[in-house]
GROMACS .gro file of C-alpha atoms in nm:
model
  116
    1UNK     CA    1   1.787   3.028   3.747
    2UNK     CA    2   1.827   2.822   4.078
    3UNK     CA    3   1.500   2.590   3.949
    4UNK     CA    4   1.732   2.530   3.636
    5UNK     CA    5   2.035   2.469   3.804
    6UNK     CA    6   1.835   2.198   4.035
    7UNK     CA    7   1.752   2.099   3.743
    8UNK     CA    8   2.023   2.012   3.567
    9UNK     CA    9   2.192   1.864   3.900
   10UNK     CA   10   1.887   1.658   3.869
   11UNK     CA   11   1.945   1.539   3.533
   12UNK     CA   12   2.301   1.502   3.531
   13UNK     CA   13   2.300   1.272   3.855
   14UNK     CA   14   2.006   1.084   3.701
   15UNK     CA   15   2.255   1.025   3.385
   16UNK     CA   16   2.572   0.915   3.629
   17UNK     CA   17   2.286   0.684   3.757
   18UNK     CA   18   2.199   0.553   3.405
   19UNK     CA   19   2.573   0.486   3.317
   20UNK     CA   20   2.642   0.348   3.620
   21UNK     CA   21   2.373   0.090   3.573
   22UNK     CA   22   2.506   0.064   3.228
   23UNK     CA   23   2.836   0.001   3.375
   24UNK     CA   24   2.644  -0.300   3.597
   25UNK     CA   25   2.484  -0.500   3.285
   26UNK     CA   26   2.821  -0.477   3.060
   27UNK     CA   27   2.982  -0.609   3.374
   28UNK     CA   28   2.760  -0.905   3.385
   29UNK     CA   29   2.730  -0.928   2.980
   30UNK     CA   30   3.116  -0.994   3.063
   31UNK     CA   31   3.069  -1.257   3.342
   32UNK     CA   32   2.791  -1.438   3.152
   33UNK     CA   33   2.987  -1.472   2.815
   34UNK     CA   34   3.346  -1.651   2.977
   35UNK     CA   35   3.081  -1.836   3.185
   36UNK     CA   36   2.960  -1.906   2.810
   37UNK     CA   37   3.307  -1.994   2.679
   38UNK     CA   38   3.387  -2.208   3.019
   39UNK     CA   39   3.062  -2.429   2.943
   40UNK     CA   40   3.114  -2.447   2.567
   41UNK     CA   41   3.519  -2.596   2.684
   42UNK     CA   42   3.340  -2.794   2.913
   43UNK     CA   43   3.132  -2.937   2.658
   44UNK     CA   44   3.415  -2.993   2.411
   45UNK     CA   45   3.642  -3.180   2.676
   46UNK     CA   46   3.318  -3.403   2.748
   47UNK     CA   47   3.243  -3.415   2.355
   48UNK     CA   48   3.626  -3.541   2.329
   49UNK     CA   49   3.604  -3.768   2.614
   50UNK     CA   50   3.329  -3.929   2.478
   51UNK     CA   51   3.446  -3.952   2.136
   52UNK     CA   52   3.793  -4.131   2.324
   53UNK     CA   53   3.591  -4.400   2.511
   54UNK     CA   54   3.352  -4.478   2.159
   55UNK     CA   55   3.665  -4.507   1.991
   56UNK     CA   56   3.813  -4.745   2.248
   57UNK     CA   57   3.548  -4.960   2.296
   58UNK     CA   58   3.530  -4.992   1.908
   59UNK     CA   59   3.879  -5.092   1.909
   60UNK     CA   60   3.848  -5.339   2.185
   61UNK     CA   61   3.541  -5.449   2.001
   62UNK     CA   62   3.747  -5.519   1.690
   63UNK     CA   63   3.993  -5.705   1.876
   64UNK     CA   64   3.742  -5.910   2.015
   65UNK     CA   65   3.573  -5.971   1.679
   66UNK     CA   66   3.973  -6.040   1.509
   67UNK     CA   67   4.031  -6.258   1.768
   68UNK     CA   68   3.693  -6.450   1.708
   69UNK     CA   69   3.785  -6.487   1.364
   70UNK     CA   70   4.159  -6.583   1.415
   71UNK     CA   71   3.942  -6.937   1.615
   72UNK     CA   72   3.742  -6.953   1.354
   73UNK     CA   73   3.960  -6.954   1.037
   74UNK     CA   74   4.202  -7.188   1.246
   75UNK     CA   75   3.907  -7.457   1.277
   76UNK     CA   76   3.809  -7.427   0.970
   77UNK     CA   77   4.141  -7.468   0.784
   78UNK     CA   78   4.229  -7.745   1.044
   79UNK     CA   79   3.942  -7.949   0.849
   80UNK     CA   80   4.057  -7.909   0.522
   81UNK     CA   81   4.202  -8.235   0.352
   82UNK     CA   82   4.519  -8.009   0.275
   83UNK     CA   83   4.662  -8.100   0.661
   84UNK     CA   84   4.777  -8.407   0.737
   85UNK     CA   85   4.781  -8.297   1.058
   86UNK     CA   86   4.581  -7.999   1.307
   87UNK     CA   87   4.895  -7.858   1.458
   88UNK     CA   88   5.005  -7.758   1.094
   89UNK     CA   89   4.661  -7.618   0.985
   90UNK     CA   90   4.678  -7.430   1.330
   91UNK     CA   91   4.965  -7.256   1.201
   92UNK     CA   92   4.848  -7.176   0.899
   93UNK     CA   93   4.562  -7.034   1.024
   94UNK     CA   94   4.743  -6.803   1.197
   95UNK     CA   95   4.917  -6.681   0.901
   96UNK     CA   96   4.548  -6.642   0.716
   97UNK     CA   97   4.389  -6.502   1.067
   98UNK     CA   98   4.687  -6.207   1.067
   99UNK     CA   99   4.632  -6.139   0.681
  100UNK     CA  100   4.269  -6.119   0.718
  101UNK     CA  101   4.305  -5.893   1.060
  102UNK     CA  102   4.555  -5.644   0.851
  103UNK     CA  103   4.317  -5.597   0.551
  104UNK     CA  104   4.453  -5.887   0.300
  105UNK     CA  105   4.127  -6.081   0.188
  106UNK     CA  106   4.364  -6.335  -0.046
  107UNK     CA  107   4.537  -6.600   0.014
  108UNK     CA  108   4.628  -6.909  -0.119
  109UNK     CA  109   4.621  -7.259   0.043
  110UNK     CA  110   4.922  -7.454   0.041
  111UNK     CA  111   4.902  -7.776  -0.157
  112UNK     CA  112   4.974  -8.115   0.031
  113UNK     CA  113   5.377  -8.083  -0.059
  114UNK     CA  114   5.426  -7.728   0.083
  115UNK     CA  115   5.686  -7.619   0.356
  116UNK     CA  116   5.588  -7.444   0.622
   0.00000   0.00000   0.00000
């Protein structure tokens, strides 16, 4: 009876060890999954800022580019025969440059007689 008793003792100490080790890993399951979650975050906000800064450039790219355009429509409508005179064309090219920068691909040139 004392050899089962030891025993037991035995066994049930070796099963407080077992839980208590069991205890340890779900412990550190725990710490490595928010360390998870605080990396994936950290990926997002880096993800985001990334995203911000492409999307910035492309929209100081597309200024760049409207603002190319807005020189080039004004030359070129300062050579029509239309325009008596440059600083009139130059005005009207604004008016076409702004259309053409918001998305209108019409317009129509104003005849020799026009107002501006």
């Amino acid at each position: 009876i004392d050899k089962m008793e030891k025993t037991i003792d035995f066994f049930e100490k070796t099963i407080d060890k077992m839980e208590k080790t069991i205890d340890f890993f779900e412990k550190t399951i725990d710490k490595m999954e928010k360390t998870i979650d605080k990396l994936g975050k950290s990926i997002d906000f880096l993800s985001f800022s990334t995203g911000f800064l492409t999307c910035s450039t492309d929209f100081r790219l597309r200024m760049i580019h409207n603002i190319d355009q807005k020189v080039l429509l004004r030359r070129k409508v300062c050579c029509l025969p239309q325009f008596s005179d440059c600083d009139r064309a130059l005005g009207f090219g604004s008016e076409i440059a702004d259309s053409a920068s918001e998305g209108i691909t019409s317009f129509q040139l104003p005849t020799p007689t026009s107002n501006f």
